[in-house]
Amino acid sequence: MTAQPAPGAPPTGTDAQPAPGAPPTGTDATPATEAQAARGGTRPAPSGPRAARKRQAIVRAARVLFLREGFGVGMDAIAAEAGVSKVTVYNHFGSKEALFTAVVAGALDEPLTTGPEGPDLAGLAEAADLRTAFTEAGRAWVRAVRADDEARALRSLVATELHRFPELGRAWRAHGPTGHHPAVADALRALADRGRLEIPDLEVAVLQLYSLLVFPQMVFEQYGTELGDELGERLLTDGVEMFLRRYAAPGTA
């Protein structure tokens, strides 16, 4: 009598057992339906240091290939570029829409979390002068956004691919503002926890901060021009003032 594999054991030759609803190896079909997800049919993504390294490799590979070929690139190609199986890609992200969203969301926050010239958002909660700290962080943020050509290309790619793949728009909307901009959300949450800001709606506050400080730079760049340093500085300082007037707790700014 042939022994049966233990429940949940991965099939021979794969990195991991595909999540329920994931497409079989060799296809690019999107996995679980909304009804399946509503029933809780998908299990949590893999965790731990090894899983984190694989996830980073998948995101890096997907970023390269999405920029080169667009959203239509096959998941087989992404898996091969990352050096993992396609089953592993689906275990981590569930669908190509989710992977694309993770790539773009990571690029949006990358200027905030990498490099010595990036803004010190984590230090805002401890700053003695919140207005000065916000202004200095905003300047560094704007510089980083203006210098990031790859993130600019990814933003353009989103606008292009939404017309071809409506399902991508649904995934993008479901991710939400705090999911797109976790570094900003974490910084504002820390300030609220310390009692330095009073934020009744974190999603709105995240979008307002982006809109006041960096969105004008992004919009002008998409049309092939720049605001200029002098106007950019006026927008920045006034934007910080407006944000703190709305959210700063009494006596903290």
XYZ file of C-alpha atoms in Angstrom:
253
model
C 0.000 0.000 0.000
C 1.469 3.333 -1.051
C 1.849 5.854 1.758
C 0.004 9.111 1.239
C 1.791 12.429 1.871
C 0.925 14.199 5.093
C -1.766 16.864 4.757
C -0.222 20.124 3.593
C 3.096 18.539 2.555
C 4.577 20.105 -0.603
C 4.670 18.000 -3.760
C 8.073 16.700 -4.770
C 10.167 19.254 -6.676
C 8.464 22.397 -5.456
C 9.578 25.010 -2.950
C 6.305 25.031 -1.069
C 2.690 23.918 -1.244
C 0.620 26.453 -3.215
C -1.910 28.410 -1.267
C -5.532 27.280 -1.678
C -6.906 28.703 -4.908
C -3.469 29.270 -6.458
C -3.155 28.304 -10.127
C -1.325 25.117 -11.020
C 2.293 25.365 -12.069
C 2.649 26.373 -15.698
C -0.309 28.742 -15.844
C -0.685 32.464 -15.289
C -4.309 32.336 -14.178
C -5.272 34.537 -11.242
C -5.900 32.323 -8.190
C -8.672 32.653 -5.634
C -11.946 34.358 -6.458
C -13.393 37.047 -4.215
C -15.883 34.492 -2.907
C -13.079 32.123 -1.931
C -11.197 34.928 -0.198
C -14.345 35.926 1.694
C -14.567 32.353 3.017
C -11.011 32.590 4.303
C -9.721 30.189 1.650
C -6.211 31.636 1.518
C -3.584 30.952 4.151
C -1.061 33.494 5.464
C 2.035 34.184 3.381
C 5.248 32.405 4.436
C 7.183 34.076 7.241
C 10.653 33.970 8.735
C 14.092 35.136 7.529
C 14.297 32.704 4.600
C 10.806 33.624 3.422
C 11.663 37.338 3.744
C 14.715 36.869 1.504
C 12.615 35.083 -1.099
C 9.958 37.784 -0.951
C 12.579 40.489 -1.504
C 14.021 38.550 -4.447
C 10.562 38.200 -5.992
C 9.810 41.917 -5.615
C 13.180 42.901 -7.117
C 12.692 40.547 -10.062
C 9.120 41.700 -10.640
C 10.175 45.349 -10.553
C 12.776 44.759 -13.265
C 10.399 42.801 -15.494
C 7.332 45.002 -14.985
C 9.384 48.037 -15.999
C 10.787 46.195 -19.010
C 7.658 44.391 -20.239
C 4.655 45.837 -18.422
C 1.981 44.072 -16.403
C 1.560 41.458 -19.123
C 4.838 39.722 -18.208
C 4.336 36.088 -17.233
C 4.671 34.854 -13.677
C 6.964 32.099 -14.976
C 9.418 34.776 -16.091
C 9.236 36.562 -12.732
C 9.827 33.308 -10.852
C 12.811 32.464 -13.055
C 14.313 35.939 -12.596
C 13.904 35.606 -8.811
C 15.346 32.088 -8.727
C 12.246 30.531 -7.145
C 9.342 28.410 -8.330
C 6.097 29.948 -9.500
C 4.372 28.159 -6.604
C 6.558 30.184 -4.228
C 5.599 33.441 -5.956
C 1.900 32.662 -5.539
C 2.386 31.555 -1.926
C 3.848 34.959 -1.112
C 1.536 37.191 -3.142
C -1.513 35.191 -4.224
C -1.882 36.922 -7.589
C 0.015 38.994 -10.108
C -2.137 42.004 -9.200
C -1.021 41.724 -5.564
C 2.616 41.405 -6.636
C 2.390 44.456 -8.898
C 0.776 46.454 -6.099
C 3.564 45.430 -3.696
C 6.208 46.484 -6.229
C 4.714 49.918 -6.814
C 3.859 50.554 -3.165
C 7.430 49.680 -2.226
C 8.741 52.120 -4.812
C 6.527 54.908 -3.476
C 7.966 54.550 0.010
C 11.522 53.669 -1.017
C 12.782 57.286 -0.900
C 11.572 57.403 2.708
C 13.374 54.289 3.913
C 16.668 54.020 2.021
C 19.826 56.069 1.800
C 21.432 58.566 4.185
C 19.805 61.520 2.402
C 16.257 60.298 2.984
C 13.871 61.974 5.450
C 14.081 60.953 9.096
C 10.425 60.079 9.572
C 11.163 57.738 12.456
C 12.707 60.645 14.390
C 9.701 62.940 14.113
C 8.076 61.622 17.273
C 11.182 62.595 19.299
C 11.838 65.982 17.658
C 12.022 68.955 20.008
C 10.550 71.306 17.368
C 7.946 69.435 15.342
C 7.483 72.163 12.715
C 11.216 72.334 11.958
C 11.521 68.544 11.925
C 8.576 68.181 9.519
C 10.010 70.850 7.220
C 13.477 69.267 7.128
C 11.992 65.809 6.546
C 9.792 67.256 3.798
C 12.781 68.783 1.996
C 14.637 65.465 2.070
C 11.491 63.676 0.904
C 11.019 65.988 -2.079
C 14.699 65.661 -3.071
C 14.473 61.883 -2.923
C 11.258 61.759 -4.979
C 12.681 64.057 -7.645
C 15.841 61.950 -7.915
C 14.096 58.561 -8.179
C 13.742 57.910 -11.914
C 12.665 54.295 -11.434
C 9.793 55.168 -9.113
C 8.673 57.779 -11.642
C 8.658 55.113 -14.356
C 6.598 52.793 -12.147
C 4.029 55.526 -11.496
C 3.689 56.034 -15.237
C 3.366 52.281 -15.707
C 0.441 52.137 -13.287
C -1.425 54.813 -15.243
C -0.770 52.971 -18.502
C -1.656 49.476 -17.346
C -4.875 50.400 -15.538
C -6.501 50.878 -18.933
C -5.418 47.430 -20.128
C -5.999 45.486 -16.908
C -9.029 46.704 -14.883
C -8.354 44.017 -12.265
C -5.145 45.839 -11.417
C -7.131 48.929 -10.471
C -9.309 46.878 -8.119
C -6.226 45.450 -6.383
C -4.655 48.912 -6.137
C -7.765 50.426 -4.542
C -8.107 47.537 -2.092
C -4.566 48.134 -0.833
C -5.585 51.514 0.627
C -3.531 54.651 1.383
C -1.853 53.282 4.517
C -0.872 50.152 2.614
C 0.625 52.154 -0.251
C 2.565 54.421 2.114
C 3.434 52.388 5.237
C 6.465 54.509 6.229
C 4.326 57.656 6.339
C 1.487 55.851 8.121
C 3.875 54.459 10.741
C 5.412 57.896 11.393
C 2.037 59.599 11.811
C 0.772 56.756 13.998
C 3.825 57.121 16.272
C 3.227 60.863 16.567
C -0.412 60.260 17.468
C 0.545 57.596 20.028
C 2.907 60.101 21.670
C 0.139 62.675 21.823
C 1.943 65.087 19.488
C -0.667 64.836 16.728
C -4.405 64.301 16.959
C -5.393 62.167 13.952
C -8.993 60.926 13.820
C -8.573 59.382 10.343
C -5.107 58.039 9.500
C -5.886 57.307 5.844
C -7.009 60.880 5.243
C -3.969 62.281 7.055
C -1.556 60.159 4.970
C -3.122 61.365 1.729
C -3.188 64.967 2.891
C 0.511 64.929 3.804
C 1.428 63.448 0.430
C -0.806 65.938 -1.345
C 0.709 68.922 0.433
C 4.378 67.960 0.169
C 5.130 65.720 -2.805
C 2.164 65.293 -5.136
C 2.720 68.680 -6.843
C 6.277 67.606 -7.671
C 5.029 64.303 -9.092
C 2.297 65.890 -11.193
C 4.591 68.464 -12.777
C 7.248 65.839 -13.499
C 4.689 63.641 -15.275
C 4.225 66.537 -17.719
C 7.937 66.941 -18.277
C 8.552 70.052 -16.175
C 9.465 71.038 -12.616
C 8.063 73.438 -10.075
C 11.419 75.078 -9.485
C 13.250 75.372 -6.177
C 11.711 78.644 -5.003
C 8.080 77.660 -5.611
C 8.758 74.169 -4.301
C 10.095 75.590 -1.047
C 7.029 77.819 -0.623
C 4.721 74.879 -1.199
C 6.676 72.797 1.285
C 6.736 75.297 4.151
C 3.105 76.265 3.671
C 2.158 72.585 3.361
C 3.792 71.753 6.687
C 2.059 74.737 8.291
C -1.345 73.645 6.973
C -0.837 70.042 8.089
C 0.227 70.992 11.608
C -2.587 73.512 12.001
C -4.975 70.659 11.297
C -3.349 67.888 13.323
C -0.859 69.204 15.903
C -1.936 68.741 19.509
C -2.018 72.010 21.486
C 1.453 73.171 22.473
C 3.379 70.592 20.417
C 4.230 72.502 17.230
